[in-house]
PDB file of C-alpha atoms in Angstrom:
ATOM      1  CA  MET A   1     155.122 -56.815  16.632  1.00  0.00           C
ATOM      2  CA  THR A   2     151.574 -55.751  17.299  1.00  0.00           C
ATOM      3  CA  SER A   3     150.484 -52.236  18.112  1.00  0.00           C
ATOM      4  CA  SER A   4     149.663 -53.268  21.676  1.00  0.00           C
ATOM      5  CA  THR A   5     153.203 -54.518  22.182  1.00  0.00           C
ATOM      6  CA  LEU A   6     154.653 -51.340  20.700  1.00  0.00           C
ATOM      7  CA  PHE A   7     152.526 -49.127  22.930  1.00  0.00           C
ATOM      8  CA  GLY A   8     153.389 -51.289  25.939  1.00  0.00           C
ATOM      9  CA  LEU A   9     157.092 -50.893  25.223  1.00  0.00           C
ATOM     10  CA  CYS A  10     156.669 -47.132  24.789  1.00  0.00           C
ATOM     11  CA  GLY A  11     154.834 -46.978  28.121  1.00  0.00           C
ATOM     12  CA  ALA A  12     157.623 -48.917  29.826  1.00  0.00           C
ATOM     13  CA  LEU A  13     160.199 -46.613  28.217  1.00  0.00           C
ATOM     14  CA  LEU A  14     158.361 -43.525  29.469  1.00  0.00           C
ATOM     15  CA  ILE A  15     158.204 -44.958  32.975  1.00  0.00           C
ATOM     16  CA  GLY A  16     161.930 -45.742  32.884  1.00  0.00           C
ATOM     17  CA  LEU A  17     162.889 -42.303  31.593  1.00  0.00           C
ATOM     18  CA  GLY A  18     160.687 -40.627  34.168  1.00  0.00           C
ATOM     19  CA  LEU A  19     162.134 -42.697  36.992  1.00  0.00           C
ATOM     20  CA  TYR A  20     165.670 -41.909  35.832  1.00  0.00           C
ATOM     21  CA  GLY A  21     164.903 -38.201  35.629  1.00  0.00           C
ATOM     22  CA  PHE A  22     163.239 -38.244  39.023  1.00  0.00           C
ATOM     23  CA  ILE A  23     166.247 -39.851  40.671  1.00  0.00           C
ATOM     24  CA  VAL A  24     169.049 -38.004  38.858  1.00  0.00           C
ATOM     25  CA  ASN A  25     167.823 -34.391  38.582  1.00  0.00           C
ATOM     26  CA  PRO A  26     168.154 -32.293  41.747  1.00  0.00           C
ATOM     27  CA  GLN A  27     166.010 -29.379  40.500  1.00  0.00           C
ATOM     28  CA  PRO A  28     162.417 -29.545  41.750  1.00  0.00           C
ATOM     29  CA  LEU A  29     160.807 -28.475  38.466  1.00  0.00           C
ATOM     30  CA  ARG A  30     162.618 -31.232  36.605  1.00  0.00           C
ATOM     31  CA  LYS A  31     161.486 -33.713  39.246  1.00  0.00           C
ATOM     32  CA  ILE A  32     157.887 -32.603  38.679  1.00  0.00           C
ATOM     33  CA  LEU A  33     158.274 -33.052  34.918  1.00  0.00           C
ATOM     34  CA  ALA A  34     159.878 -36.468  35.373  1.00  0.00           C
ATOM     35  CA  PHE A  35     157.038 -37.519  37.679  1.00  0.00           C
ATOM     36  CA  ASN A  36     154.525 -36.463  35.022  1.00  0.00           C
ATOM     37  CA  LEU A  37     156.457 -38.481  32.446  1.00  0.00           C
ATOM     38  CA  MET A  38     156.172 -41.562  34.665  1.00  0.00           C
ATOM     39  CA  GLY A  39     152.449 -40.945  35.017  1.00  0.00           C
ATOM     40  CA  SER A  40     152.043 -40.690  31.242  1.00  0.00           C
ATOM     41  CA  GLY A  41     153.774 -44.045  30.848  1.00  0.00           C
ATOM     42  CA  ILE A  42     151.459 -45.621  33.386  1.00  0.00           C
ATOM     43  CA  PHE A  43     148.416 -44.187  31.593  1.00  0.00           C
ATOM     44  CA  LEU A  44     149.718 -45.635  28.330  1.00  0.00           C
ATOM     45  CA  LEU A  45     150.160 -49.053  29.952  1.00  0.00           C
ATOM     46  CA  PHE A  46     146.600 -48.942  31.262  1.00  0.00           C
ATOM     47  CA  GLY A  47     145.423 -48.090  27.744  1.00  0.00           C
ATOM     48  CA  VAL A  48     147.295 -51.114  26.400  1.00  0.00           C
ATOM     49  CA  VAL A  49     145.707 -53.352  29.028  1.00  0.00           C
ATOM     50  CA  ALA A  50     142.251 -52.084  28.074  1.00  0.00           C
ATOM     51  CA  ARG A  51     143.021 -52.543  24.363  1.00  0.00           C
ATOM     52  CA  ARG A  52     144.275 -56.096  24.777  1.00  0.00           C
ATOM     53  CA  GLY A  53     141.146 -57.070  26.693  1.00  0.00           C
ATOM     54  CA  ALA A  54     138.908 -55.640  23.976  1.00  0.00           C
ATOM     55  CA  ALA A  55     140.936 -57.287  21.181  1.00  0.00           C
ATOM     56  CA  GLN A  56     140.500 -60.782  22.624  1.00  0.00           C
ATOM     57  CA  ASN A  57     136.705 -60.598  22.229  1.00  0.00           C
ATOM     58  CA  MET A  58     136.273 -60.274  25.937  1.00  0.00           C
ATOM     59  CA  LEU A  59     133.767 -57.898  27.352  1.00  0.00           C
ATOM     60  CA  VAL A  60     135.206 -54.418  27.424  1.00  0.00           C
ATOM     61  CA  ASP A  61     136.488 -53.725  30.888  1.00  0.00           C
ATOM     62  CA  PRO A  62     135.682 -50.133  31.851  1.00  0.00           C
ATOM     63  CA  VAL A  63     137.990 -50.172  34.878  1.00  0.00           C
ATOM     64  CA  PRO A  64     141.240 -49.296  32.996  1.00  0.00           C
ATOM     65  CA  HIS A  65     139.476 -46.460  31.203  1.00  0.00           C
ATOM     66  CA  ALA A  66     138.072 -45.133  34.469  1.00  0.00           C
ATOM     67  CA  LEU A  67     141.499 -45.405  36.087  1.00  0.00           C
ATOM     68  CA  VAL A  68     143.132 -43.446  33.265  1.00  0.00           C
ATOM     69  CA  ILE A  69     140.540 -40.674  33.351  1.00  0.00           C
ATOM     70  CA  THR A  70     140.737 -40.423  37.133  1.00  0.00           C
ATOM     71  CA  GLY A  71     144.529 -40.550  36.976  1.00  0.00           C
ATOM     72  CA  ILE A  72     144.692 -37.703  34.485  1.00  0.00           C
ATOM     73  CA  VAL A  73     142.594 -35.501  36.763  1.00  0.00           C
ATOM     74  CA  VAL A  74     144.622 -36.424  39.839  1.00  0.00           C
ATOM     75  CA  ALA A  75     147.928 -35.914  37.994  1.00  0.00           C
ATOM     76  CA  PHE A  76     146.850 -32.487  36.783  1.00  0.00           C
ATOM     77  CA  SER A  77     145.804 -31.366  40.258  1.00  0.00           C
ATOM     78  CA  ALA A  78     148.958 -32.788  41.857  1.00  0.00           C
ATOM     79  CA  THR A  79     151.114 -31.015  39.287  1.00  0.00           C
ATOM     80  CA  ALA A  80     149.322 -27.730  39.920  1.00  0.00           C
ATOM     81  CA  LEU A  81     149.838 -28.150  43.677  1.00  0.00           C
ATOM     82  CA  ALA A  82     153.519 -29.005  43.225  1.00  0.00           C
ATOM     83  CA  VAL A  83     154.132 -26.001  40.974  1.00  0.00           C
ATOM     84  CA  ALA A  84     152.305 -23.746  43.447  1.00  0.00           C
ATOM     85  CA  LEU A  85     154.480 -25.047  46.284  1.00  0.00           C
ATOM     86  CA  LEU A  86     157.578 -24.558  44.142  1.00  0.00           C
ATOM     87  CA  LEU A  87     156.592 -20.952  43.433  1.00  0.00           C
ATOM     88  CA  ARG A  88     156.005 -20.413  47.153  1.00  0.00           C
ATOM     89  CA  LEU A  89     159.468 -21.817  47.874  1.00  0.00           C
ATOM     90  CA  TYR A  90     160.964 -19.466  45.297  1.00  0.00           C
ATOM     91  CA  ASP A  91     159.137 -16.470  46.767  1.00  0.00           C
ATOM     92  CA  SER A  92     160.318 -17.218  50.298  1.00  0.00           C
ATOM     93  CA  SER A  93     163.926 -18.093  49.550  1.00  0.00           C
ATOM     94  CA  LYS A  94     164.500 -16.520  46.101  1.00  0.00           C
ATOM     95  CA  GLU A  95     165.803 -19.894  45.031  1.00  0.00           C
ATOM     96  CA  ALA A  96     163.995 -22.968  43.772  1.00  0.00           C
ATOM     97  CA  SER A  97     166.297 -25.637  45.085  1.00  0.00           C
ATOM     98  CA  LEU A  98     165.979 -28.409  47.608  1.00  0.00           C
ATOM     99  CA  SER A  99     169.659 -28.482  48.516  1.00  0.00           C
ATOM    100  CA  ASP A 100     170.915 -27.581  51.974  1.00  0.00           C
ATOM    101  CA  GLU A 101     173.798 -25.493  50.653  1.00  0.00           C
ATOM    102  CA  THR A 102     171.952 -22.215  51.251  1.00  0.00           C
ATOM    103  CA  LEU A 103     171.290 -22.909  54.919  1.00  0.00           C
ATOM    104  CA  PRO A 104     173.702 -21.343  57.413  1.00  0.00           C
ATOM    105  CA  PRO A 105     176.120 -23.770  59.011  1.00  0.00           C
ATOM    106  CA  ALA A 106     175.005 -25.243  62.285  1.00  0.00           C
ATOM    107  CA  THR A 107     176.762 -23.900  65.330  1.00  0.00           C
ATOM    108  CA  PRO A 108     178.277 -26.480  67.623  1.00  0.00           C
ATOM    109  CA  LYS A 109     176.690 -26.757  71.033  1.00  0.00           C
ATOM    110  CA  THR A 110     178.714 -25.555  73.952  1.00  0.00           C
ATOM    111  CA  GLU A 111     178.905 -27.374  77.242  1.00  0.00           C
ATOM    112  CA  THR A 112     176.782 -24.742  79.021  1.00  0.00           C
ATOM    113  CA  GLU A 113     173.714 -25.483  76.837  1.00  0.00           C
TER     114      GLU A 113
END
């Protein structure tokens, strides 16, 4: 097993764990963390793709490196925005949850409306 294969498998594992956490966890902060875990796996896969291209005596492709650097910046800013929105949700409702259990029950419409 080469190092590229090992890193590729680790990247796939991170993506799988992140996807599982994103689907299963109802808490918004855990969803943000799971989304970041998926992004880290994708960055690792891009690194493996860039490494495999360089190992085969091909010209070094700068596109995967540029994508990883750009992705890290975008992921950081998206995480900061998501955490800011989560804090705003907590300030307005004193609860950081996306469930509808805290909403008052809907009143049935009467025939006069």
